[in-house]
Amino acid sequence: MKATLTNEIKKLDTYTWPTGFYSDGLHAGLKEEKKDMGWLYSEVPASAAGVYTTNQFQAAPTKLTKLTINVNHQLQAMIMNSANANSCTGPQGTKDAHMMQQLTAQKLNINNDLVGVASTGIIGEQMPMDKITEGIEQLELTKNANVTEAILTTDKHPKTISVQFKINDQTVTMSGFAKGSGMIHPNMATMLGFVTTDANVDGIELQQLLSSQVDETFNQITVDGDTSTNDMVVVMANGMASNQQLTSEHADYPVFVAAFHQVLGFLAKSIAEGGEGATKLVEANVMGALNHEEAQTVAKAIVGSNLVKAAIFGEDPNWGRLMGAIGQTNAHVDVEHVSVWFNDQIIVKNSQAAIFDEGVMKDSLKSNVVTIKVDLNNGDANGQAWGCDLTYQYVKINAAYHS
Amino acid sequence: MKATLTNEIKKLDTYTWPTGFYSDGLHAGLKEEKKDMGWLYSEVPASAAGVYTTNQFQAAPTKLTKLTINVNHQLQAMIMNSANANSCTGPQGTKDAHMMQQLTAQKLNINNDLVGVASTGIIGEQMPMDKITEGIEQLELTKNANVTEAILTTDKHPKTISVQFKINDQTVTMSGFAKGSGMIHPNMATMLGFVTTDANVDGIELQQLLSSQVDETFNQITVDGDTSTNDMVVVMANGMASNQQLTSEHADYPVFVAAFHQVLGFLAKSIAEGGEGATKLVEANVMGALNHEEAQTVAKAIVGSNLVKAAIFGEDPNWGRLMGAIGQTNAHVDVEHVSVWFNDQIIVKNSQAAIFDEGVMKDSLKSNVVTIKVDLNNGDANGQAWGCDLTYQYVKINAAYHS
């Protein structure tokens, strides 16, 4: 299915806001120099859907956005900041998140319950509301992409993608941006992801689609196994492309799904690749599993193992650690007949060392992308996950981030 | 209970083999220079119990030892080597483990099914059986502690403990040694632990005691979240102290349990403290949990978080990451009323930043032991776990170990 659909989805060279979407980003003084506040705005209320961290300590803005979207699956704006997560900030934090929502709504002259709030950064410090208030006052309605920078923390660069495709012969644009870096793990970690589109799509349908697609993309990445209190992926679809409303019954729905998968998949992989201190993207492809869930579990276990991650940093084909990672899951495995390939070169056959050219293997592991393929030899299901290597730089960043 | 019993348990200044136990260790050529083979021998068959890795890829020696002990809960000898794990080595690996058992039994003139085999080191390479055979030939029956060195891999030094106590007014000696380092996580990781005692205790009883005590000690440590294929803890009790046989009905049984707990707890903490590249031991004490299991889960989550571990390496009281680690468990938490102490100084109250002296806190985090206390405010149960910090050195060791 994807092969044909991909032809119909055009990836744009530059980040492009869909029809009716405006945005801005600026330096409000939460960070020393870099941009730290931004927003999104749609000319008309948009269908909206969200997925949120599963961490029990959900931050005030995360809870508020969830509540807001759940009112009637609509949003018209999102206000965002980095440098301060407004998490573990008690009743004052809740009040501040509401104030951010209210100030934004007032400035845009829309209802409070059409405004989402997203924050990321240090946990446990109260929001500097004077700076936030001034930042909101200064934000404008532009077509610049400053907001994609304003949400970053230790990320090296913005993660953005824009695609176009046709629904009922109308051109639809879909654009996504995200922040990641550390604390990235299945179930939403410290990451923010936002997708805007001018497609006309039902809000409930959008929510179902988002939830299922997040399971295949954002929930299959890990940087360090740690989840955060602030994560969310929010989608806004404002309908200004004027296509006939999309539901799963619509003939062009598969194109929309494929585009959505492409956007979320790209952002998820970008987050894994841009993990704190990372030098390599690691992709695990598991086949021969009893079912998809088990294949996904094994793939995540591989990209999540510190020992595997450190070995890949060292460009060392240490497959014993890989077997350790596979074996510590509960997935069904034919323990005598597992095969493993590093960058398509076989290294394990029948759960033992295979014969391979060490020089060729060493060279191939110098690549920026390391693909690990595993055949569990126990069924027909496949799964995928993405991570990165574990480096000195990761330790350095995380030993020093707070102070 | 423990307070009074501890008075009756004397920790010895030097490692001491219990009555009737002999041992040796030497360099057989598996490593370049260091000792790499050793054994244990008891004059008479000893009651024996074992706990083994839960990893699906159980190494050949691990499987064989389990099988052997399960015959009738007896062992008279253990043969051990480091540098090669004999894991993922197929039918040849199984043959080699049996050969190690058989050669040892022949040399000691005892039955094969009284000999356990333990290996640790690189996964996926066949055992150099010529060196192993020669090593077994050279091993002698001595009272030296060479074997405690011969099982080490990247460990900085041996982990040993000897205690004495009275059962029926007979002096009983109990001595334990272990190897750890990387790949250390709940459920037995890459670690070998051996306890010998001259106490007279029933084998079945010993197995039950070992299993329950391992849950409170070895299974509550983590270095990197990775488990291995070769781990085991084996206990041998040869009865040569001539006490009346211990069962749970015996009046002095609590002393035996307390001593056993002390020995396993000491070895477990030593492994956490001696984790690859570690500079600090991290102890998590969780209270206010709904039940013991949840308290243990939260404690493990804390010491298992890469972000917490890196922060502790950086001597940075980044409690936000700690909240993240707690919140990603399923344990019942009063999310508005959690308290946290670092080295007994409060840092979080009602799930928000508490007022504390930053200078005093910074100084206290320079210590080699960092204690994190957490009150979940949701019940009366406690739990404990141990880990270490995440350092540049950990990455270095694990990026380079294989090659």
JSON list of C-alpha atoms in Angstrom, two decimals, chain A residues 29 85 204 218 254 292 316 323 354 381:
[
{"chain": "A", "resi": 29, "resn": "GLY", "atom": "CA", "xyz": [14.23, 35.86, 28.20]},
{"chain": "A", "resi": 85, "resn": "ALA", "atom": "CA", "xyz": [8.48, 22.79, 31.97]},
{"chain": "A", "resi": 204, "resn": "ILE", "atom": "CA", "xyz": [-12.77, 12.03, 16.64]},
{"chain": "A", "resi": 218, "resn": "PHE", "atom": "CA", "xyz": [6.92, 8.09, 18.60]},
{"chain": "A", "resi": 254, "resn": "PRO", "atom": "CA", "xyz": [-5.43, 6.02, 2.87]},
{"chain": "A", "resi": 292, "resn": "HIS", "atom": "CA", "xyz": [3.45, -7.45, 15.99]},
{"chain": "A", "resi": 316, "resn": "ASP", "atom": "CA", "xyz": [31.98, -2.77, 17.69]},
{"chain": "A", "resi": 323, "resn": "MET", "atom": "CA", "xyz": [21.33, -11.52, 22.30]},
{"chain": "A", "resi": 354, "resn": "ALA", "atom": "CA", "xyz": [28.26, -16.60, 11.71]},
{"chain": "A", "resi": 381, "resn": "ALA", "atom": "CA", "xyz": [5.22, -10.64, 12.43]}
]
